[in-house]
Amino acid sequence: MDRILDEIRRYSEENELNDPATDDLIKEYQERNGVTLPLQFIELLKKFDGGELFVPGTQIYGISSDNNSKNLTEINKLHNIFSIPDSLLIIGKENFGDFICVDTNNGCVIQWDHENDTEFCCWNSIKEWLSEILSIKQMEA
């Protein structure tokens, strides 16, 4: 996971990534929201607390409320609008509107189709999902 996140950071001129989240901030978020974040998402937050990958690309939501973009708490209020299951935590949004969610039960990543309000695509882990994003970027280069 570290290798993938470091490789993403290598494209710094094409990303707008926030500073890393602290262990205390992550612990506070989990306690306040009654959720256990998947380990790979915690690893991501410790590298960057949200931001945008390969602008214009995927928006990743962080836990800090002092960033200029929406955070996990704000974006997950959309559960009331969409049929996204409660076990899915919205962690990102594609530039075309679909949501990226992580299943808090098993760490799988789900792309939620915002137009049809249904699961569109699935990856086994955050690492697998990020690897695919990175592979696409490398093929474009």
C-alpha positions as a LaTeX table, in Angstrom:
\begin{tabular}{lrrr}
\hline
Residue & $x$ (\AA) & $y$ (\AA) & $z$ (\AA) \\
\hline
Met1 & 0.00 & 0.00 & 0.00 \\
Asp2 & 2.84 & 2.41 & 0.85 \\
Arg3 & 4.39 & 1.91 & $-2.60$ \\
Ile4 & 1.13 & 2.78 & $-4.35$ \\
Leu5 & 0.50 & 5.86 & $-2.21$ \\
Asp6 & 4.10 & 7.02 & $-2.70$ \\
Glu7 & 3.74 & 6.52 & $-6.45$ \\
Ile8 & 0.57 & 8.64 & $-6.46$ \\
Arg9 & 2.41 & 11.37 & $-4.55$ \\
Arg10 & 5.13 & 11.24 & $-7.23$ \\
Tyr11 & 2.61 & 12.87 & $-9.58$ \\
Ser12 & 2.44 & 15.88 & $-7.24$ \\
Glu13 & 1.95 & 18.40 & $-10.06$ \\
Glu14 & $-1.24$ & 16.57 & $-11.10$ \\
Asn15 & $-2.69$ & 16.02 & $-7.62$ \\
Glu16 & $-4.08$ & 18.38 & $-5.01$ \\
Leu17 & $-3.53$ & 16.44 & $-1.80$ \\
Asn18 & $-4.07$ & 17.68 & 1.75 \\
Asp19 & $-1.62$ & 17.21 & 4.59 \\
Pro20 & $-1.75$ & 13.83 & 6.39 \\
Ala21 & $-4.24$ & 13.16 & 9.17 \\
Thr22 & $-2.85$ & 12.49 & 12.62 \\
Asp23 & $-3.52$ & 9.34 & 14.64 \\
Asp24 & $-5.46$ & 11.46 & 17.15 \\
Leu25 & $-7.68$ & 12.95 & 14.43 \\
Ile26 & $-8.41$ & 9.50 & 12.99 \\
Lys27 & $-9.22$ & 8.07 & 16.43 \\
Glu28 & $-11.47$ & 11.05 & 17.22 \\
Tyr29 & $-13.34$ & 10.66 & 13.91 \\
Gln30 & $-13.96$ & 6.96 & 14.52 \\
Glu31 & $-15.17$ & 7.52 & 18.10 \\
Arg32 & $-17.39$ & 10.49 & 17.18 \\
Asn33 & $-19.02$ & 8.63 & 14.28 \\
Gly34 & $-19.13$ & 5.15 & 15.78 \\
Val35 & $-17.27$ & 3.63 & 12.83 \\
Thr36 & $-14.11$ & 1.59 & 12.45 \\
Leu37 & $-12.31$ & 2.73 & 9.33 \\
Pro38 & $-10.70$ & $-0.02$ & 7.23 \\
Leu39 & $-6.93$ & $-0.25$ & 7.77 \\
Gln40 & $-6.07$ & 0.64 & 4.16 \\
Phe41 & $-8.19$ & 3.79 & 4.34 \\
Ile42 & $-6.39$ & 4.77 & 7.55 \\
Glu43 & $-3.08$ & 4.25 & 5.71 \\
Leu44 & $-4.33$ & 6.57 & 2.96 \\
Leu45 & $-5.40$ & 9.24 & 5.48 \\
Lys46 & $-1.95$ & 9.09 & 7.08 \\
Lys47 & $-0.42$ & 9.95 & 3.69 \\
Phe48 & $-2.98$ & 12.61 & 2.73 \\
Asp49 & $-6.22$ & 13.66 & 4.43 \\
Gly50 & $-8.28$ & 13.96 & 1.28 \\
Gly51 & $-7.69$ & 15.87 & $-1.90$ \\
Glu52 & $-8.00$ & 15.27 & $-5.62$ \\
Leu53 & $-6.17$ & 12.62 & $-7.62$ \\
Phe54 & $-5.05$ & 13.52 & $-11.13$ \\
Val55 & $-7.00$ & 16.77 & $-11.47$ \\
Pro56 & $-9.68$ & 16.74 & $-12.77$ \\
Gly57 & $-10.13$ & 13.31 & $-11.30$ \\
Thr58 & $-11.25$ & 11.52 & $-8.20$ \\
Gln59 & $-12.02$ & 13.60 & $-5.13$ \\
Ile60 & $-11.02$ & 11.81 & $-1.91$ \\
Tyr61 & $-12.77$ & 13.00 & 1.25 \\
Gly62 & $-10.70$ & 13.45 & 4.37 \\
Ile63 & $-11.71$ & 13.68 & 7.99 \\
Ser64 & $-10.50$ & 17.19 & 8.73 \\
Ser65 & $-13.12$ & 19.88 & 8.84 \\
Asp66 & $-10.63$ & 22.68 & 8.25 \\
Asn67 & $-9.90$ & 21.74 & 4.61 \\
Asn68 & $-11.62$ & 23.75 & 1.90 \\
Ser69 & $-13.38$ & 20.69 & 0.48 \\
Lys70 & $-16.16$ & 18.53 & 1.90 \\
Asn71 & $-15.14$ & 15.96 & 4.47 \\
Leu72 & $-16.33$ & 12.42 & 5.27 \\
Thr73 & $-18.90$ & 13.60 & 7.80 \\
Glu74 & $-20.53$ & 16.04 & 5.37 \\
Ile75 & $-20.49$ & 13.77 & 2.32 \\
Asn76 & $-21.93$ & 10.79 & 4.18 \\
Lys77 & $-25.11$ & 12.74 & 4.86 \\
Leu78 & $-25.96$ & 11.72 & 1.26 \\
His79 & $-26.97$ & 8.31 & 2.59 \\
Asn80 & $-30.34$ & 10.01 & 3.19 \\
Ile81 & $-30.67$ & 10.89 & $-0.51$ \\
Phe82 & $-29.30$ & 7.74 & $-2.17$ \\
Ser83 & $-29.88$ & 4.03 & $-1.46$ \\
Ile84 & $-26.27$ & 3.51 & $-0.40$ \\
Pro85 & $-26.21$ & 0.80 & 2.31 \\
Asp86 & $-25.19$ & 1.91 & 5.80 \\
Ser87 & $-22.14$ & $-0.38$ & 5.72 \\
Leu88 & $-20.71$ & 1.70 & 2.85 \\
Leu89 & $-18.77$ & 4.82 & 3.79 \\
Ile90 & $-18.53$ & 7.37 & 0.97 \\
Ile91 & $-14.81$ & 8.19 & 0.67 \\
Gly92 & $-14.67$ & 9.82 & $-2.75$ \\
Lys93 & $-16.40$ & 11.06 & $-5.85$ \\
Glu94 & $-15.46$ & 10.64 & $-9.49$ \\
Asn95 & $-15.31$ & 13.76 & $-11.65$ \\
Phe96 & $-18.43$ & 12.49 & $-13.48$ \\
Gly97 & $-20.45$ & 12.18 & $-10.27$ \\
Asp98 & $-20.27$ & 8.54 & $-9.16$ \\
Phe99 & $-19.38$ & 7.94 & $-5.52$ \\
Ile100 & $-16.51$ & 5.81 & $-4.28$ \\
Cys101 & $-17.42$ & 3.90 & $-1.13$ \\
Val102 & $-15.58$ & 1.53 & 1.16 \\
Asp103 & $-17.41$ & $-1.31$ & 2.88 \\
Thr104 & $-16.64$ & $-0.97$ & 6.58 \\
Asn105 & $-17.31$ & $-4.71$ & 7.03 \\
Asn106 & $-14.76$ & $-6.08$ & 4.58 \\
Gly107 & $-12.74$ & $-3.19$ & 3.06 \\
Cys108 & $-14.09$ & $-3.68$ & $-0.49$ \\
Val109 & $-14.39$ & $-0.55$ & $-2.61$ \\
Ile110 & $-17.66$ & 0.09 & $-4.45$ \\
Gln111 & $-18.34$ & 2.60 & $-7.21$ \\
Trp112 & $-21.91$ & 3.81 & $-6.66$ \\
Asp113 & $-23.69$ & 4.96 & $-9.81$ \\
His114 & $-25.27$ & 8.29 & $-8.87$ \\
Glu115 & $-27.73$ & 8.24 & $-11.78$ \\
Asn116 & $-29.12$ & 4.72 & $-11.30$ \\
Asp117 & $-28.60$ & 4.72 & $-7.51$ \\
Thr118 & $-26.96$ & 1.29 & $-7.56$ \\
Glu119 & $-23.59$ & $-0.44$ & $-7.31$ \\
Phe120 & $-21.69$ & $-0.12$ & $-10.57$ \\
Cys121 & $-18.26$ & $-1.61$ & $-9.97$ \\
Cys122 & $-16.33$ & $-3.30$ & $-7.15$ \\
Trp123 & $-12.69$ & $-3.79$ & $-6.11$ \\
Asn124 & $-11.45$ & $-6.12$ & $-3.36$ \\
Ser125 & $-9.58$ & $-3.37$ & $-1.51$ \\
Ile126 & $-8.50$ & 0.25 & $-1.54$ \\
Lys127 & $-5.09$ & $-0.93$ & $-2.71$ \\
Glu128 & $-6.64$ & $-2.68$ & $-5.73$ \\
Trp129 & $-8.76$ & 0.38 & $-6.56$ \\
Leu130 & $-5.83$ & 2.80 & $-6.29$ \\
Ser131 & $-3.63$ & 0.44 & $-8.33$ \\
Glu132 & $-6.15$ & 0.60 & $-11.15$ \\
Ile133 & $-6.28$ & 4.41 & $-11.03$ \\
Leu134 & $-2.48$ & 4.54 & $-11.06$ \\
Ser135 & $-2.24$ & 2.04 & $-13.95$ \\
Ile136 & $-4.61$ & 4.12 & $-16.05$ \\
Lys137 & $-2.56$ & 7.23 & $-15.33$ \\
Gln138 & 0.68 & 5.49 & $-16.25$ \\
Met139 & $-0.80$ & 4.24 & $-19.55$ \\
Glu140 & $-1.79$ & 7.82 & $-20.43$ \\
Ala141 & 1.76 & 9.09 & $-19.85$ \\
\hline
\end{tabular}
